[in-house]
PDB file of C-alpha atoms in Angstrom:
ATOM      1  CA  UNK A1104       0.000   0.000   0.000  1.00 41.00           C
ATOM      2  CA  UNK A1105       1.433   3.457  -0.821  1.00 46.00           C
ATOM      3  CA  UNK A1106       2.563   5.136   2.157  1.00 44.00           C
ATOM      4  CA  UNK A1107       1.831   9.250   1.075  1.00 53.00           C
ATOM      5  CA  UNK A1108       4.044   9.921   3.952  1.00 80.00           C
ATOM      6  CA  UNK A1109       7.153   8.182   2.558  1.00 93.00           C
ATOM      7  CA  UNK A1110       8.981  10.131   0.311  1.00 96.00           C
ATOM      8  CA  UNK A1111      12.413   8.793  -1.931  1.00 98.00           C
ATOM      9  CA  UNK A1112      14.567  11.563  -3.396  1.00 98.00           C
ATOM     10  CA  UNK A1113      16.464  10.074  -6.008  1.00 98.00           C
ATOM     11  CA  UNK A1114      18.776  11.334  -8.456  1.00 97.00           C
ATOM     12  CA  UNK A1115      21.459   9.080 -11.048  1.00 97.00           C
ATOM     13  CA  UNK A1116      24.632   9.753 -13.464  1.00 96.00           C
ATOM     14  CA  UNK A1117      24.873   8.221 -17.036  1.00 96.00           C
ATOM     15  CA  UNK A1118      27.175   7.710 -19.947  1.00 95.00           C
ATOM     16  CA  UNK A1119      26.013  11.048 -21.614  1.00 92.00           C
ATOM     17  CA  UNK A1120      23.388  12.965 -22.713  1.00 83.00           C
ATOM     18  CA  UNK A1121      20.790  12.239 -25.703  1.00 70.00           C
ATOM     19  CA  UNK A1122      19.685  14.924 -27.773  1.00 58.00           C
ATOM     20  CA  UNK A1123      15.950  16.004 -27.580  1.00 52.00           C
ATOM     21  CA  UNK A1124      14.136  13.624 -29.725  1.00 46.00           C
ATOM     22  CA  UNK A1125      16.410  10.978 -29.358  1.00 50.00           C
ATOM     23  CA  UNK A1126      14.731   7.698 -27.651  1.00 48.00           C
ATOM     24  CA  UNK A1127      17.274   6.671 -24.477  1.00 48.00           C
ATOM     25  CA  UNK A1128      18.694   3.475 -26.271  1.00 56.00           C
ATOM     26  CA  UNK A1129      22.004   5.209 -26.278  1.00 81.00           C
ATOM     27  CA  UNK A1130      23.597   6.651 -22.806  1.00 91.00           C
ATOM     28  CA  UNK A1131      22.649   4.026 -19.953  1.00 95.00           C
ATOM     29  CA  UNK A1132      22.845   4.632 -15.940  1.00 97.00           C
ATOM     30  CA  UNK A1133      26.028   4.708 -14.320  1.00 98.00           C
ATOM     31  CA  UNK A1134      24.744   5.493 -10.394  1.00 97.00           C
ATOM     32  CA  UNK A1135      21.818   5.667  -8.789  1.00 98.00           C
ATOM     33  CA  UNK A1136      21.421   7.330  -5.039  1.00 97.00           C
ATOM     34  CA  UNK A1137      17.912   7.758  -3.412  1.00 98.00           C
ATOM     35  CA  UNK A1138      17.389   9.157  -0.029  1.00 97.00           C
ATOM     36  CA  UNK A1139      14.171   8.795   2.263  1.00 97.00           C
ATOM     37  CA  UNK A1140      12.185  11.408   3.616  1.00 96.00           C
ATOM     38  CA  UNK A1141       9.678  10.922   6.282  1.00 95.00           C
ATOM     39  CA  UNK A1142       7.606  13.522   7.717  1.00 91.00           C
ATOM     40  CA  UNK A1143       9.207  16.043   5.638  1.00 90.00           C
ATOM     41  CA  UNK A1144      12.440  14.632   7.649  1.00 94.00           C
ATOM     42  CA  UNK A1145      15.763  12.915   6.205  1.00 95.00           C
ATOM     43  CA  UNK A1146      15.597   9.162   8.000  1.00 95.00           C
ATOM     44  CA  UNK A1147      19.583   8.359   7.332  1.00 95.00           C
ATOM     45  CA  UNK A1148      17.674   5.577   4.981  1.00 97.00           C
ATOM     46  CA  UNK A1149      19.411   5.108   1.623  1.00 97.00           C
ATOM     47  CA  UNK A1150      20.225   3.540  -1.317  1.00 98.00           C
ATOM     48  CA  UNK A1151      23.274   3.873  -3.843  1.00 97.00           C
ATOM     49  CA  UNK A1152      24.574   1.659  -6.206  1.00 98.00           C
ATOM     50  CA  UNK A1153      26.924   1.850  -9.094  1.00 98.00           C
ATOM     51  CA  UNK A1154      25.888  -0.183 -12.214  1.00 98.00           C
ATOM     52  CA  UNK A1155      28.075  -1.441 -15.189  1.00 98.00           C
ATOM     53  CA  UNK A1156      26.543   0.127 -18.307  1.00 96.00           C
ATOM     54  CA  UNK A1157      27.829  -2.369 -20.830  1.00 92.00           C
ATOM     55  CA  UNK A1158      29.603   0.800 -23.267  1.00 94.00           C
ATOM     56  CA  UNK A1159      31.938   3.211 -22.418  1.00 95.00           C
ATOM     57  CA  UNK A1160      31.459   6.583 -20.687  1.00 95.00           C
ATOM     58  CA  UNK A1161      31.708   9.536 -22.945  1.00 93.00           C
ATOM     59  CA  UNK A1162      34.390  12.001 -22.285  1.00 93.00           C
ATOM     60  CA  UNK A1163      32.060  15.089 -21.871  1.00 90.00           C
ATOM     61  CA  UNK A1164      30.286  12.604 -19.330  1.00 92.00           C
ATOM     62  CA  UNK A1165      33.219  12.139 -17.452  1.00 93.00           C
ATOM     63  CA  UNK A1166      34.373  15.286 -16.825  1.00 91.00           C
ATOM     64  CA  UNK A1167      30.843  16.260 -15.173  1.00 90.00           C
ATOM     65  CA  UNK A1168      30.753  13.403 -12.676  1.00 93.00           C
ATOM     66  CA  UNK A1169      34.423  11.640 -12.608  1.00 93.00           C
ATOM     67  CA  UNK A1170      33.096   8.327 -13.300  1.00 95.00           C
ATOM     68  CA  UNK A1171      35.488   6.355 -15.411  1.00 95.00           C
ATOM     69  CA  UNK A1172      35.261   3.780 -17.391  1.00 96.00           C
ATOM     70  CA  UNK A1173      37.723   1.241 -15.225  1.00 97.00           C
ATOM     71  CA  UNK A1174      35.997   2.156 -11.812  1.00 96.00           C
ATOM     72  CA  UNK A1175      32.648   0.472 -13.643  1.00 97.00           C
ATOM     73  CA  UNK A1176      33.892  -2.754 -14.638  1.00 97.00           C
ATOM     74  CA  UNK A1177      33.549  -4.738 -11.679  1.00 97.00           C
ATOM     75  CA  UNK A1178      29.930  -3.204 -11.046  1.00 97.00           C
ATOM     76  CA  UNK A1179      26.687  -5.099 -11.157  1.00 98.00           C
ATOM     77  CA  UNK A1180      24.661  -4.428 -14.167  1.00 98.00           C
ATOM     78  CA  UNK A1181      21.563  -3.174 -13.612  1.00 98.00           C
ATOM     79  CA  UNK A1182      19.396  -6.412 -13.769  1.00 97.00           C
ATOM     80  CA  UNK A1183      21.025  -7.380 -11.026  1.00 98.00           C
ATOM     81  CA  UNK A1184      20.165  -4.426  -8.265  1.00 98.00           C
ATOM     82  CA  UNK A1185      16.772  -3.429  -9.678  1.00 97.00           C
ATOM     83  CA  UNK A1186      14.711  -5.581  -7.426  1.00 96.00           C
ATOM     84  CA  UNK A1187      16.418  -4.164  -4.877  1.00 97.00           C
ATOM     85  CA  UNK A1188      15.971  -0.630  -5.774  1.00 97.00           C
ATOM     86  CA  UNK A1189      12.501  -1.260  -6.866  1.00 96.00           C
ATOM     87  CA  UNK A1190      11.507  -2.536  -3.384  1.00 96.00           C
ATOM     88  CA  UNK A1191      13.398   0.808  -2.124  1.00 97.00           C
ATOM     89  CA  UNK A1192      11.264   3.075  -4.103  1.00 95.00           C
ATOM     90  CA  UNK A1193       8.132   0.937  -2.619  1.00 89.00           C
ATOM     91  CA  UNK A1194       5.377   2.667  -4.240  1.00 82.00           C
ATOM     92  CA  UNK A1195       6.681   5.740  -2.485  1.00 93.00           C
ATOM     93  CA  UNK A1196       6.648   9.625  -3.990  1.00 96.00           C
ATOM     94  CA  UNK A1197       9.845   9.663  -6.186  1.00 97.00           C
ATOM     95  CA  UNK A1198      11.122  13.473  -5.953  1.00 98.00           C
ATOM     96  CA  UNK A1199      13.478  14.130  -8.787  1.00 98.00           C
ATOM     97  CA  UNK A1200      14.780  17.340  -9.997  1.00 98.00           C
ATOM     98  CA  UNK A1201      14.187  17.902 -13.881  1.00 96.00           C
ATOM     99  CA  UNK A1202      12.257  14.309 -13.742  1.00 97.00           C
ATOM    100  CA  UNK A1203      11.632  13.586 -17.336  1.00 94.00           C
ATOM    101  CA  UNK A1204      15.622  12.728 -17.736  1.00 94.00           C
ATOM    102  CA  UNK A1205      15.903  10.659 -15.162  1.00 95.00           C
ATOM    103  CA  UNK A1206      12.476   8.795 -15.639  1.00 96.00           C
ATOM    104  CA  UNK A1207      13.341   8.294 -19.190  1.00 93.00           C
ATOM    105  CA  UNK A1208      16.786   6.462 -18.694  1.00 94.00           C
ATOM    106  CA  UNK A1209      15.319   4.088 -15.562  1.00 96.00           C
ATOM    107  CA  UNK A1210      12.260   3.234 -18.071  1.00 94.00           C
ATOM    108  CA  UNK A1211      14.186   2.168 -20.961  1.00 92.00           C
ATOM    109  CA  UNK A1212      16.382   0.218 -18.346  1.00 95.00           C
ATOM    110  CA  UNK A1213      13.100  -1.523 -17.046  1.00 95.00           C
ATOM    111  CA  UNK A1214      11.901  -1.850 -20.894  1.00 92.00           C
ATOM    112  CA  UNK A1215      15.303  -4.278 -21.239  1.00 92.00           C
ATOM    113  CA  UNK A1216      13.979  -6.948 -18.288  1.00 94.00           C
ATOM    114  CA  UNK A1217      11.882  -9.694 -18.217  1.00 92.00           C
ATOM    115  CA  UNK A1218       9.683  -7.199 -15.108  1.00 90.00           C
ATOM    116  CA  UNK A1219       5.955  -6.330 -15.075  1.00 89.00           C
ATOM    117  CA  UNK A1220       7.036  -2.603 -14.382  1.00 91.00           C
ATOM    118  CA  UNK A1221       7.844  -0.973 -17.839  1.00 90.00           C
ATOM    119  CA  UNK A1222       6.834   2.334 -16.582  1.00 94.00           C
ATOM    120  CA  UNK A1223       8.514   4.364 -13.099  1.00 96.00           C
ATOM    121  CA  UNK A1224       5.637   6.698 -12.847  1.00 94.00           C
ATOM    122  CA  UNK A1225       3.063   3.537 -12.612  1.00 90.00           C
ATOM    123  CA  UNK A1226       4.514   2.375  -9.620  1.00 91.00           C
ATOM    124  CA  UNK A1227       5.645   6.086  -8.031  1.00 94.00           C
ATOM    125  CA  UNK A1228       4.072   9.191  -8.087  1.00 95.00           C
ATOM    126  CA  UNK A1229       6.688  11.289  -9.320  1.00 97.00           C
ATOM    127  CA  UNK A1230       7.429  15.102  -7.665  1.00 97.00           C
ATOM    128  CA  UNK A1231       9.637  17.395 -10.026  1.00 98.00           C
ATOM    129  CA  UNK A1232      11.288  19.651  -7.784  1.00 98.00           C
ATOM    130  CA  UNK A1233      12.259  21.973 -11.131  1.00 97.00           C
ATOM    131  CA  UNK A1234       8.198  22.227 -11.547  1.00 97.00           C
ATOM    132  CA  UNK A1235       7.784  23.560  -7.878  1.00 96.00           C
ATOM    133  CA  UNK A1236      10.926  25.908  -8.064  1.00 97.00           C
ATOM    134  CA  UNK A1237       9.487  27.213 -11.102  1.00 96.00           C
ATOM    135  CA  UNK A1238       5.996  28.069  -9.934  1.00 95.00           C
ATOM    136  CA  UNK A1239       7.602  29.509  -6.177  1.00 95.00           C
ATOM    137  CA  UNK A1240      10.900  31.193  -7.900  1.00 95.00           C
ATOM    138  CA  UNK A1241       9.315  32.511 -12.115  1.00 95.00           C
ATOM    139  CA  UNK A1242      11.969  33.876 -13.997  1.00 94.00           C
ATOM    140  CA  UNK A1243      14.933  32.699 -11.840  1.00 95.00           C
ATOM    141  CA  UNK A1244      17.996  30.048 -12.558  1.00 95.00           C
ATOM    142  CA  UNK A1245      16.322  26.731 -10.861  1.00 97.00           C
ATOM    143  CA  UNK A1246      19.234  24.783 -11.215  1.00 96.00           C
ATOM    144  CA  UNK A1247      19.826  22.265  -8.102  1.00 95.00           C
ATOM    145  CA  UNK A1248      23.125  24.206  -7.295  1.00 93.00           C
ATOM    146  CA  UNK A1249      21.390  27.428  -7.931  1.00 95.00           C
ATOM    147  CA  UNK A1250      18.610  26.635  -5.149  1.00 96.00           C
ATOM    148  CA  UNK A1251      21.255  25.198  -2.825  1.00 94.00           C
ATOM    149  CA  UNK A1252      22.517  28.387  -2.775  1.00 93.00           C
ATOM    150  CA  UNK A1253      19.424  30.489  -2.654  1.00 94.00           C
ATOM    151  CA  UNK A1254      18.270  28.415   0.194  1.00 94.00           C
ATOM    152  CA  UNK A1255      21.531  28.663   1.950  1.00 93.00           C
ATOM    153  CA  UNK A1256      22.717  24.874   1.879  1.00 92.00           C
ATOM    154  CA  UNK A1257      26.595  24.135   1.836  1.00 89.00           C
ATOM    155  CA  UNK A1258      27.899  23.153  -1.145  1.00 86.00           C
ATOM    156  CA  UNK A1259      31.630  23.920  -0.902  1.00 75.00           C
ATOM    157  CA  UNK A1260      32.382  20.197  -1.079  1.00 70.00           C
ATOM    158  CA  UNK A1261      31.151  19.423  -4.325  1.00 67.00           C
ATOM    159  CA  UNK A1262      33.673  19.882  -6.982  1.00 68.00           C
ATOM    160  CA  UNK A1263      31.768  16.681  -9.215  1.00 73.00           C
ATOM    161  CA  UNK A1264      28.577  15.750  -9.713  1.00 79.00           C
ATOM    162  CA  UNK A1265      27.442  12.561  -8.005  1.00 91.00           C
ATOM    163  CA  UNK A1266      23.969  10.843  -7.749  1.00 95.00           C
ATOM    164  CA  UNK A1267      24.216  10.070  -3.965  1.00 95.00           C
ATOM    165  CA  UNK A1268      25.363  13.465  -2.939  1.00 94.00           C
ATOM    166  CA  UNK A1269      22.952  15.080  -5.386  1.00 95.00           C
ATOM    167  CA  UNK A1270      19.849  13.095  -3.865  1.00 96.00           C
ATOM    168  CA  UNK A1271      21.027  14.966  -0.445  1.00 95.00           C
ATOM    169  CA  UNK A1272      21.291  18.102  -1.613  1.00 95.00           C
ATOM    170  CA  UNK A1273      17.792  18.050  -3.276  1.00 97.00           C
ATOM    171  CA  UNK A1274      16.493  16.096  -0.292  1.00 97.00           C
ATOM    172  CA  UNK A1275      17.314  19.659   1.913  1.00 95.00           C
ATOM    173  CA  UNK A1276      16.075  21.356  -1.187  1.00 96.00           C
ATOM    174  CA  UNK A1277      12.630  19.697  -1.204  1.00 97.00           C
ATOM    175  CA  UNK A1278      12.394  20.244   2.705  1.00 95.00           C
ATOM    176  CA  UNK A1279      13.037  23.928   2.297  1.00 94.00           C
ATOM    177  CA  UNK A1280      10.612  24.303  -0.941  1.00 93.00           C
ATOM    178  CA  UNK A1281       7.573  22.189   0.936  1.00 87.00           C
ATOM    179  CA  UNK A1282       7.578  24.000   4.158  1.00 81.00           C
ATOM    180  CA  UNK A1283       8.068  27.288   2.446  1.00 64.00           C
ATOM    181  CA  UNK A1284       6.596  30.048   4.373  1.00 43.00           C
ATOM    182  CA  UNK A1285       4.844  33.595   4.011  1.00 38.00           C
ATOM    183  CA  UNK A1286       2.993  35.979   5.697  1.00 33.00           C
ATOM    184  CA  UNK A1287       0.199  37.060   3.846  1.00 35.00           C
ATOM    185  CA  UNK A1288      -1.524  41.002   4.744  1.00 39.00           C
ATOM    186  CA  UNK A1289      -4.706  39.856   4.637  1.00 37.00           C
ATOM    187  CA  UNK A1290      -4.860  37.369   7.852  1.00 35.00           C
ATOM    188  CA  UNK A1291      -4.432  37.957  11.286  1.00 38.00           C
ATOM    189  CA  UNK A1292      -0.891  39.012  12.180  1.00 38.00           C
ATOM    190  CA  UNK A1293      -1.087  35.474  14.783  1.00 38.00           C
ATOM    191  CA  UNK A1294      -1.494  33.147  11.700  1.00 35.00           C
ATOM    192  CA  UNK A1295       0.900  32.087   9.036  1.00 36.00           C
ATOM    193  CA  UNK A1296       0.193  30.272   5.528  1.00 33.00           C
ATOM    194  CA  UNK A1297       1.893  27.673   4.401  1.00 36.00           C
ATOM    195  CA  UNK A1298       1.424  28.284   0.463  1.00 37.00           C
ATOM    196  CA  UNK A1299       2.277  24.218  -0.388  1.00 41.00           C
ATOM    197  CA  UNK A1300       1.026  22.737   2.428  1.00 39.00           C
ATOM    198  CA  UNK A1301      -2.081  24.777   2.630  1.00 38.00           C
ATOM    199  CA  UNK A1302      -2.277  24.404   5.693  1.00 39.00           C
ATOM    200  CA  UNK A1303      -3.341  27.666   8.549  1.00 38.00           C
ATOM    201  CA  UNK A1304      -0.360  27.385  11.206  1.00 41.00           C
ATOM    202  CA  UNK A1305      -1.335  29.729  14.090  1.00 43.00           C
ATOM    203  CA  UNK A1306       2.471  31.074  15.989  1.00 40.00           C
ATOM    204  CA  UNK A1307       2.843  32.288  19.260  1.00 45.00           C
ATOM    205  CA  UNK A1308       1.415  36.027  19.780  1.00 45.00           C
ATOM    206  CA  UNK A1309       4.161  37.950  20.834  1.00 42.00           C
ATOM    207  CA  UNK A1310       3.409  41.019  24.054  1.00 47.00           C
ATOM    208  CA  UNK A1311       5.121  43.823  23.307  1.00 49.00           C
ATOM    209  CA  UNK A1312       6.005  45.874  26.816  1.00 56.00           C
ATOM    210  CA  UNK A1313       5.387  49.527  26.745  1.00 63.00           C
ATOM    211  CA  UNK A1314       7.929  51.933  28.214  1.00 67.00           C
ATOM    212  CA  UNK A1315       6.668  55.461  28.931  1.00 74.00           C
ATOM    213  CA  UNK A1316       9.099  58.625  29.322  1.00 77.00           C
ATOM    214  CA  UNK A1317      10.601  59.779  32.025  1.00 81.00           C
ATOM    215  CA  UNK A1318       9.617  63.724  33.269  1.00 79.00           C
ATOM    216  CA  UNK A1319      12.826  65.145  32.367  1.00 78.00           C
ATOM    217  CA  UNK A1320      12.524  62.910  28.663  1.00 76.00           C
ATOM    218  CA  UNK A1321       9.002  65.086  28.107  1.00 78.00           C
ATOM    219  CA  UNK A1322      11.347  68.559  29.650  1.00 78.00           C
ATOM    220  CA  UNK A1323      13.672  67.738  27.324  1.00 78.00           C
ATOM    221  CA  UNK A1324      10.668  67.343  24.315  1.00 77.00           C
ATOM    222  CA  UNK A1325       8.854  70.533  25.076  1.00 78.00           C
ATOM    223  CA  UNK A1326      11.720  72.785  25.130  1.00 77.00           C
ATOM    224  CA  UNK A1327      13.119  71.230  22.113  1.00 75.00           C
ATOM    225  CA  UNK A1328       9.649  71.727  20.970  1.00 74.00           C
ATOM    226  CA  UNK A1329       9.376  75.722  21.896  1.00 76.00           C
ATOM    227  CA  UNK A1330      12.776  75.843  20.096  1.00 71.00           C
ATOM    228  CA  UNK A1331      11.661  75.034  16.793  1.00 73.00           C
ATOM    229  CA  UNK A1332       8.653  77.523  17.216  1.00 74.00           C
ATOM    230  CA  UNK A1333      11.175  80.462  18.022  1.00 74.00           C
ATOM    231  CA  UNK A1334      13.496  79.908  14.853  1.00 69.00           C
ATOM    232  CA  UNK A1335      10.873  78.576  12.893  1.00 68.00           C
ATOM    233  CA  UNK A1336       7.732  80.216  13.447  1.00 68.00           C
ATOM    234  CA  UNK A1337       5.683  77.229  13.321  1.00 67.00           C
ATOM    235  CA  UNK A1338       5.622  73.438  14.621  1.00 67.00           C
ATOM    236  CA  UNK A1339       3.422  70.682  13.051  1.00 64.00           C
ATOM    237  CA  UNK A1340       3.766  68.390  16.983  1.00 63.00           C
ATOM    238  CA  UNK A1341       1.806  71.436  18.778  1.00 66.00           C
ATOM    239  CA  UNK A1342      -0.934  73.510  18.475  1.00 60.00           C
ATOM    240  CA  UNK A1343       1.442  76.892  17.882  1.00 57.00           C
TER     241      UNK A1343
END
């Protein structure tokens, strides 16, 4: 039974890239890394696994992730860790960031086994996280590193890409994006909205303590007061 409060961010690293238009029989998956949320909380839960992609790695490939060709060759292919990985995902939301590349490589991976599921999104419901920083940030670069930043997450250690370390990265991402909050003019200044959640959050009212002025503050006032009216003529604080 699908669990709506199980969440798996996953993200993976291929071969290459295939042109728009192209059908993924080309560039296969290198690395795949998925991390579980919970409760809009990171569990420590994960999965990773490197897969041997039967052709090489293209050199433009390479230099965005460091994956070479020699480091694969011992892998398992990816027959042999889908089940695995399948009973990872288990029916959960799949969060991916730009989700039509990454569902497009894992189904033509499934469409090579002898599996019932041909199709990712039929067993997950799939959350693109470029979609919802599109609609909360219009007009803005919505790339994963550009949100890490935005939302103040360290990246400093990431010189290469990598699937595993991606999948936490977005996983803070999503977080940040899901429980993003505003106050809006039009409610109560005791209630905030939670625009994705939709959900009315009342916060703790907040006293304010009022501190009058002393006699010699309001000496200090008037005669300042009765100074302007001498050099100016006029005051706008009293009735002269």
């Amino acid at each position: 039974m699908k669990n709506n409060k199980r969440k798996v961010v996953l993200d993976i690293e291929t071969t290459g890239m295939n042109f728009s238009g192209c059908f993924y029989k080309t560039h296969r998956i290198i690395e795949l890394g998925a991390i579980e949320i919970i409760n809009n909380c990171i569990t420590g839960s994960y999965f990773h696994s490197y897969i041997c992609p039967d052709r090489l790695v293209d050199d433009s490939a390479f230099k965005i992730h460091g994956i070479s060709n020699n480091f694969l060759l011992d892998k398992p292919k990816f027959f042999e860790i889908v089940k695995e990985f399948l009973k990872y995902l288990d029916c959960s939301d799949l969060i991916i960031h730009n989700a039509k590349f990454d569902v497009s490589f894992i189904n033509y991976e499934l469409s090579m086994l002898s599996l019932k599921i041909k199709n990712i999104e039929k067993h997950c419901n799939i959350i693109d996280t470029l979609v919802m920083a599109r609609r909360i940030f219009p007009g803005k670069k919505n790339t994963l590193d550009a949100l890490c930043s935005r939302y103040k997450i360290n990246i400093k250690k990431k010189r290469i890409h990598s699937a595993i370390y991606d999948a936490k990265l977005l996983s803070k991402v999503y977080i940040f994006m899901n429980n993003r909050q505003e106050s809006l003019p039009f409610l109560n200044h005791d209630v905030s909205y939670y625009r994705d959640t939709h959900k009315f959050i009342p916060s703790k009212r907040i006293s304010s303590k009022i501190l009058l002025a002393t006699h010699q503050e309001n000496v200090v006032h008037k005669n300042f007061l009765e100074y302007i009216i001498q050099n100016s003529g006029k005051c706008i604080w009293t009735d002269k």
